[in-house]
CSV table of C-alpha atoms and ligand atoms in Angstrom, one decimal:
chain,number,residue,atom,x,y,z
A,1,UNK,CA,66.2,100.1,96.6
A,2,UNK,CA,64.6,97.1,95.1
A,3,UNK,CA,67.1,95.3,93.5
A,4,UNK,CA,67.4,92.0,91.4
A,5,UNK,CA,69.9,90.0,92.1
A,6,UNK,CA,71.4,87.1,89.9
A,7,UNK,CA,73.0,83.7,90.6
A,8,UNK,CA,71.5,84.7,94.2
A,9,UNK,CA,71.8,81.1,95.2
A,10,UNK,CA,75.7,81.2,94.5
A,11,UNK,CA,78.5,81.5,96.6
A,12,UNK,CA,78.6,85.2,96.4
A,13,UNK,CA,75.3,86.0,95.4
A,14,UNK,CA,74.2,84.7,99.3
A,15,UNK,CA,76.6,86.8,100.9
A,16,UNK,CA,75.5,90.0,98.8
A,17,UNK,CA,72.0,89.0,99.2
A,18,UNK,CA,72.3,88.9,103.0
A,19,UNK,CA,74.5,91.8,102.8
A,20,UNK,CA,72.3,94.0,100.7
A,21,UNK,CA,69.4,92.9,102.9
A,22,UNK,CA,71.2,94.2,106.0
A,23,UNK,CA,72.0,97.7,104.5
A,24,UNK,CA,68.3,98.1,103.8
A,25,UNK,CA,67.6,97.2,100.6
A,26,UNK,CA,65.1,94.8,99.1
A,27,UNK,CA,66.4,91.5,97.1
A,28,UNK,CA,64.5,89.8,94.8
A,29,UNK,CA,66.4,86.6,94.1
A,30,UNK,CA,67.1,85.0,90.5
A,31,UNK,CA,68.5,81.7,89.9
A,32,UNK,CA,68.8,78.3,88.1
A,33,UNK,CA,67.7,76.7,91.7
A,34,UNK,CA,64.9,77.3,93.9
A,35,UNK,CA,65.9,79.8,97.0
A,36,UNK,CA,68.3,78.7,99.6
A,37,UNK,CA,66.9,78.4,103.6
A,38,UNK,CA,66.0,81.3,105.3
A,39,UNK,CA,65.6,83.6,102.4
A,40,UNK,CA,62.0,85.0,102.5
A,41,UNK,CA,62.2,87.7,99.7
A,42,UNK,CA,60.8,86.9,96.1
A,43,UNK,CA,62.1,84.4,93.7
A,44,UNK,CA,62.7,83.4,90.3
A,45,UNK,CA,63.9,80.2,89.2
A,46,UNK,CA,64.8,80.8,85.8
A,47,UNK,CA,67.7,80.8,83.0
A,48,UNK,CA,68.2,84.6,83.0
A,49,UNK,CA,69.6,83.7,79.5
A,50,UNK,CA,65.9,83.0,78.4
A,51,UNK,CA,65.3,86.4,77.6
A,52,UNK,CA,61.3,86.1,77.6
A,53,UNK,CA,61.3,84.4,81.2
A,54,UNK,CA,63.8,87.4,81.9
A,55,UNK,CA,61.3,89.7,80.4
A,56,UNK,CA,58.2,88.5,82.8
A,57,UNK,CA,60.2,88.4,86.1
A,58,UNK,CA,60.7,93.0,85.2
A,59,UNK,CA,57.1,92.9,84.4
A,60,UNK,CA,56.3,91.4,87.6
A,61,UNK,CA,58.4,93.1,90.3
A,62,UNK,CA,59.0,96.7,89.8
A,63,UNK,CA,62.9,97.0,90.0
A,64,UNK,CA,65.4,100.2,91.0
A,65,UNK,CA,68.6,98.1,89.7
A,66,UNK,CA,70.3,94.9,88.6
A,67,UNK,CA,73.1,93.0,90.3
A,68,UNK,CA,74.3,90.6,87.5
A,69,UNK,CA,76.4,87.8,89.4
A,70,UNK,CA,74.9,84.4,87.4
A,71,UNK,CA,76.9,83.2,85.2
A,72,UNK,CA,79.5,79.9,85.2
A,73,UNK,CA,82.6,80.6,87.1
A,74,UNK,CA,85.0,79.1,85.4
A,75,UNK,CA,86.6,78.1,81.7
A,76,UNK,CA,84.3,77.0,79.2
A,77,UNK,CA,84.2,76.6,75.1
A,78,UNK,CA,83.6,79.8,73.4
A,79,UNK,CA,79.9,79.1,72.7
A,80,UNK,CA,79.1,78.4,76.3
A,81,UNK,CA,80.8,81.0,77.8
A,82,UNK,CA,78.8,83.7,75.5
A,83,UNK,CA,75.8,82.2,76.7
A,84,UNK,CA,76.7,82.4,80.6
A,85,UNK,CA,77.8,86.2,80.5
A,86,UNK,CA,77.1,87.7,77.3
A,87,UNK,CA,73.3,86.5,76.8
A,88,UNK,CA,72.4,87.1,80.2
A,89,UNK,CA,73.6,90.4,80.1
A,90,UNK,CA,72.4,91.1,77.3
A,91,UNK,CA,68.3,89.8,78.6
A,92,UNK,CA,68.9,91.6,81.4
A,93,UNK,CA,70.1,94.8,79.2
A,94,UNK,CA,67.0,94.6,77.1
A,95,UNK,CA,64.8,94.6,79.9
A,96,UNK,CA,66.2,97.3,82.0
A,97,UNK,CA,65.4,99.4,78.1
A,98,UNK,CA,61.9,97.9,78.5
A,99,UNK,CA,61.4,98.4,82.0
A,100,UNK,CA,63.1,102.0,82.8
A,101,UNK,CA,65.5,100.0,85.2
A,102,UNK,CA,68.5,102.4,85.3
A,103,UNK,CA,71.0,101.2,87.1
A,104,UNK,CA,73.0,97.6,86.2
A,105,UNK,CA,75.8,96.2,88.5
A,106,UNK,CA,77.8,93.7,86.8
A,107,UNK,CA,80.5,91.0,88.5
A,108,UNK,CA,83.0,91.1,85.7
A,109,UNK,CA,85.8,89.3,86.6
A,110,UNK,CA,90.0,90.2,86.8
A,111,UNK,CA,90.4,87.7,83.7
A,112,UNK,CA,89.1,90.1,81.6
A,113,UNK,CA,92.8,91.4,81.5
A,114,UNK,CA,94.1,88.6,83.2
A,115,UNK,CA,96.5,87.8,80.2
A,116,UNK,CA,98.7,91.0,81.4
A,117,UNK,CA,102.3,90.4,82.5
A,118,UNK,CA,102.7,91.8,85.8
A,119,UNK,CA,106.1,92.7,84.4
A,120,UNK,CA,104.5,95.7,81.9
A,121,UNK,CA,102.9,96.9,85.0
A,122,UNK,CA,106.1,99.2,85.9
A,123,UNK,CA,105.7,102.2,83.9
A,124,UNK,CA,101.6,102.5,84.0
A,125,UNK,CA,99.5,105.4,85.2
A,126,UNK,CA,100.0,104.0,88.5
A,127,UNK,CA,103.3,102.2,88.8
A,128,UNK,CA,102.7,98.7,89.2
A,129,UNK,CA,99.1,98.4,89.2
A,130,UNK,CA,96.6,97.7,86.7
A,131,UNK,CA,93.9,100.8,86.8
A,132,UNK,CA,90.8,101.3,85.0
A,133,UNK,CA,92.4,102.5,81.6
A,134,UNK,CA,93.8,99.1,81.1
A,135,UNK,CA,93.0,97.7,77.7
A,136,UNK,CA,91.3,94.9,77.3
A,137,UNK,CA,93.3,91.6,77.7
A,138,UNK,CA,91.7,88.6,78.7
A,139,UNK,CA,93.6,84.8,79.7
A,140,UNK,CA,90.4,82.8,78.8
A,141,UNK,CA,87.4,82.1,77.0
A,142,UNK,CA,85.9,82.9,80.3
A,143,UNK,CA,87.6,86.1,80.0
A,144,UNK,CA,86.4,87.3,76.5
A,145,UNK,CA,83.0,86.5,77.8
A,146,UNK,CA,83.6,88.8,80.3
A,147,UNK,CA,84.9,91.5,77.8
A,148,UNK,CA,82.3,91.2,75.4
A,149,UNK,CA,79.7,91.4,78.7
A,150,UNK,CA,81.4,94.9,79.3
A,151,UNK,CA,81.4,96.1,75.8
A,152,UNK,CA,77.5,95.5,76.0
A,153,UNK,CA,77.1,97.3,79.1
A,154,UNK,CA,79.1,100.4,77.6
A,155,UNK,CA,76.8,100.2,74.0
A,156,UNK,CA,73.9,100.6,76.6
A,157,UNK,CA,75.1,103.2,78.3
A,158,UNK,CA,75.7,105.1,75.3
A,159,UNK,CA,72.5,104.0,74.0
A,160,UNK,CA,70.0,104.3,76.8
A,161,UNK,CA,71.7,106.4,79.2
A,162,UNK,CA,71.3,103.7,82.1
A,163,UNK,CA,74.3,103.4,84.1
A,164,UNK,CA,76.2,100.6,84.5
A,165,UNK,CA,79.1,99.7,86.5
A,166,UNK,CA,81.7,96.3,85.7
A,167,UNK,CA,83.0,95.0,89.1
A,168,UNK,CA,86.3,93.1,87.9
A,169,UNK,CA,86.3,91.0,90.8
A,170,UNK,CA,89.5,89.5,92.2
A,171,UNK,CA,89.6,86.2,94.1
A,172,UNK,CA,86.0,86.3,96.2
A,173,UNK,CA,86.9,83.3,99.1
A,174,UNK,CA,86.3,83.4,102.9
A,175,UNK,CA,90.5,83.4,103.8
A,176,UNK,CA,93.3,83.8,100.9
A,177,UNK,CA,94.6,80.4,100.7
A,178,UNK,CA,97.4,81.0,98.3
A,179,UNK,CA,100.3,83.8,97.6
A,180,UNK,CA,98.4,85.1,94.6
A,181,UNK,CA,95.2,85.4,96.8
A,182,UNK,CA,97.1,87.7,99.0
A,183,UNK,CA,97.2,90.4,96.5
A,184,UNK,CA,93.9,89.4,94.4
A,185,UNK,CA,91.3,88.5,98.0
A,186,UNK,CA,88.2,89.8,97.8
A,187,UNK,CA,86.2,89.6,101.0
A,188,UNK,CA,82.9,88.6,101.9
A,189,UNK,CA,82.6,92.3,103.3
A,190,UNK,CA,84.1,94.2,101.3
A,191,UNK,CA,82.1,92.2,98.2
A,192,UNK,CA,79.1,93.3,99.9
A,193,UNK,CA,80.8,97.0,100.7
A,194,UNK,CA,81.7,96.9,96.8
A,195,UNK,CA,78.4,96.1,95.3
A,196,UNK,CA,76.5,98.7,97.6
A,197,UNK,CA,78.7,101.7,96.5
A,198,UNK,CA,78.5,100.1,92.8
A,199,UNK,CA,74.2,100.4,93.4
A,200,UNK,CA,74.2,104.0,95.4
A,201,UNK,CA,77.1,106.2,93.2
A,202,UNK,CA,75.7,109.3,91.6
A,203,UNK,CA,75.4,109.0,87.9
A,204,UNK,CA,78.6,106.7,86.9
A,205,UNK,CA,77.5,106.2,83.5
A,206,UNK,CA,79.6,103.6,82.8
A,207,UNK,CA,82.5,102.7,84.9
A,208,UNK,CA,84.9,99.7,86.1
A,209,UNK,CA,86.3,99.2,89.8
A,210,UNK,CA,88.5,96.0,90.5
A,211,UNK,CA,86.6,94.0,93.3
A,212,UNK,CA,89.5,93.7,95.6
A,213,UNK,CA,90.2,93.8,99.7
A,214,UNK,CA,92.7,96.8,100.7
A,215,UNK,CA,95.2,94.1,100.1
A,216,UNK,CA,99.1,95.3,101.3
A,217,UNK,CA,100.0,92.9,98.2
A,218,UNK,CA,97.7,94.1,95.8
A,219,UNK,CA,97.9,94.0,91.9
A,220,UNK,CA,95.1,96.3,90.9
A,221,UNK,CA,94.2,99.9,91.7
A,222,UNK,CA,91.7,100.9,94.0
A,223,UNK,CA,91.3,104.4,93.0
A,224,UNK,CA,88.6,103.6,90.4
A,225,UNK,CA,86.1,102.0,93.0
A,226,UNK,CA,87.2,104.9,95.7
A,227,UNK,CA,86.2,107.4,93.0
A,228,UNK,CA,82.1,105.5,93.5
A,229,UNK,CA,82.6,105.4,97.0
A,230,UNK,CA,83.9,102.1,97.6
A,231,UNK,CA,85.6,101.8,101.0
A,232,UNK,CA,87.3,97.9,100.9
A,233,UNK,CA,88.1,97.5,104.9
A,234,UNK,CA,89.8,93.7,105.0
A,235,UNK,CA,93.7,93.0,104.0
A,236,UNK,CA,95.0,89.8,103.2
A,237,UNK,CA,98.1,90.2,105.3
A,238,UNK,CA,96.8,89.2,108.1
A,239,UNK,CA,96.3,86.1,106.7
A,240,UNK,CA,100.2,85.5,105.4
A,241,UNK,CA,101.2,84.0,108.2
A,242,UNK,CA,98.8,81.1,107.2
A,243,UNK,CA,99.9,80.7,103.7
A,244,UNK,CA,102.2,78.2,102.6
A,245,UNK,CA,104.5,79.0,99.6
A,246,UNK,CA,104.3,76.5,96.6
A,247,UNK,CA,106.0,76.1,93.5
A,248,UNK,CA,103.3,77.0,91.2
A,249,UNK,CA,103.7,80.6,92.5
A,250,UNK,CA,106.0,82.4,90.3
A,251,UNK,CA,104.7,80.8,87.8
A,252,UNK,CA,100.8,82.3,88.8
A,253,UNK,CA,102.4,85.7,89.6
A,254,UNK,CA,103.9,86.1,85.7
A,255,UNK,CA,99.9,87.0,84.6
A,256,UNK,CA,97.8,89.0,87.1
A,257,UNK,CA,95.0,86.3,86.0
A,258,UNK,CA,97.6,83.6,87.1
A,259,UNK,CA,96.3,80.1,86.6
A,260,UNK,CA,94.4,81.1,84.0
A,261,UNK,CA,96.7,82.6,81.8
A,262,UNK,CA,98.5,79.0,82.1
A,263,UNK,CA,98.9,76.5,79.1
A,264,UNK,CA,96.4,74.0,80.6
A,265,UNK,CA,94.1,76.3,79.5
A,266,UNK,CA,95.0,76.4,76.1
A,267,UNK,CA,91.6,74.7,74.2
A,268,UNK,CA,90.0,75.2,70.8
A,269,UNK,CA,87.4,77.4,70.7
A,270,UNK,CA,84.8,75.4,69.4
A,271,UNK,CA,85.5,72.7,71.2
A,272,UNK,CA,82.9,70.1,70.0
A,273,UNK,CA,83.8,66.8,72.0
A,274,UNK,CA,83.0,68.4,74.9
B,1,15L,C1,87.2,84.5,88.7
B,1,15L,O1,86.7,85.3,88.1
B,1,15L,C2,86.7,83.1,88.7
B,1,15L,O2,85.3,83.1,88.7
B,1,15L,C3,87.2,82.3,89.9
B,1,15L,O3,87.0,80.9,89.5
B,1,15L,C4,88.7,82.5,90.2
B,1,15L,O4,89.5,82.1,89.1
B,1,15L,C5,88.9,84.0,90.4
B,1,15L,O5,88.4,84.7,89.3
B,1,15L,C6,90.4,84.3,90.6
B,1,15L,O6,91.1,84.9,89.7
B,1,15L,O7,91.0,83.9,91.6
């Protein structure tokens, strides 16, 4: 497949680039920045919230999918989170319509419900794990970004019959470094496992998988990216030994999007001295 991939100069659009490379497919990068060393595919260095400069790069290459993974990676005002992962979806949306692109791949994020107490988790389809069917519930402004992103994806679907699958990835980092990470890891691997199953599943229409390692410890269910053939491999157990326990633990356990779902990241909205 040819595939366009966002944010490829990020931390994991490189590994997914390389990773997608490997498995046979053809990237063509997208990013703020020009491309890293070594990568000798096409490139774009745009704002893929510019929808028009969006609109040029699908009229130039000719595209089999869309892996969405641009987009700040952290807590932002309201305003600038829409732009990061609503906008950009939505230019990227628009021009799959325009440009028969039919397949979107989206890194959503586990703060999207992040604001649900592990505690209600006992009684759920799957007893203490989140699964697919959760409702919406994010911890952030950076969450509700990545709501509204999957709201758009699903109006498309519906729409234009393209299909599109929200990745609602856990912790993406080399080695878990904290007790939370042991049941939220995603590896660089199984990222790369993820988003190939994500780009290759017969007619999903529109469906979300957490982005999680086979973790012993884990707080979401796998099931839903099993269902599109995604195999994770890695487990963040064989990392416990080298975790050390800290006091902010409990506390970052309460809410499967732990930190997050913290009062330090209580901010107005519209925060305008920022
Ligand atoms: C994410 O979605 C964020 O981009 C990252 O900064 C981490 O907070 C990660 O989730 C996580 O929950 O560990």
């Amino acid at each position: 497949m040819r595939i366009l991939v966002t944010g490829a100069a990020g931390s994991i659009g490189r590994v997914v680039t390389l990773g997608l490379c490997d498995r046979g497919h053809e990237v063509v990068g997208l990013d703020l920045v020009p491309e890293p060393d070594g990568f000798t595919g096409a490139w774009h260095t745009i704002d893929c919230a510019d929808a028009d400069a969006v609109d040029e790069v699908f009229g130039e290459e000719r595209l089999d999918a869309v892996v969405h993974l641009a987009g700040h990676p952290d807590e932002a005002d309201l305003p600038a989170s829409l732009t990061s992962h609503v906008i950009t979806t939505a230019a990227l949306l628009d021009a799959c319509v325009a440009h028969r692109v039919g397949r979107f791949v989206y890194a959503s994020s586990n703060h999207a419900v992040g604001r649900t107490p592990r505690a209600s988790l006992t009684d759920g389809v799957v007893p203490g794990l989140l699964t697919d069917q959760a409702l919406p519930r994010p911890d952030t402004f950076y969450g509700v970004g990545k709501v509204a992103a999957e709201a758009l994806m699903r109006l498309y679907v519906d729409r234009h019959s393209i299909d599109a699958i929200a990745c609602r990835i856990g912790s993406f980092l080399d080695e878990p470094g904290t007790t939370r990470a042991l049941s939220t890891w995603l590896s660089p691997d199984d990222c790369v496992r993820m988003v190939d199953a994500a780009l290759t599943a017969p007619s999903p229409g529109f469906a979300v998988l957490y982005g999680i390692s086979d973790n012993t410890r884990a707080w979401w269910d796998l099931e839903p990216g099993r269902r599109l053939g995604y195999e994770p491999q890695d487990d963040a157990e064989a990392y416990a030994d080298r975790v050390a326990v800290r006091d902010v633990d409990d506390a970052e356990a309460a809410h499967v999007g732990g930190p997050f779902a913290g009062a330090e990241f209580y901010r107005p909205a519209l925060d305008l001295r920022r």
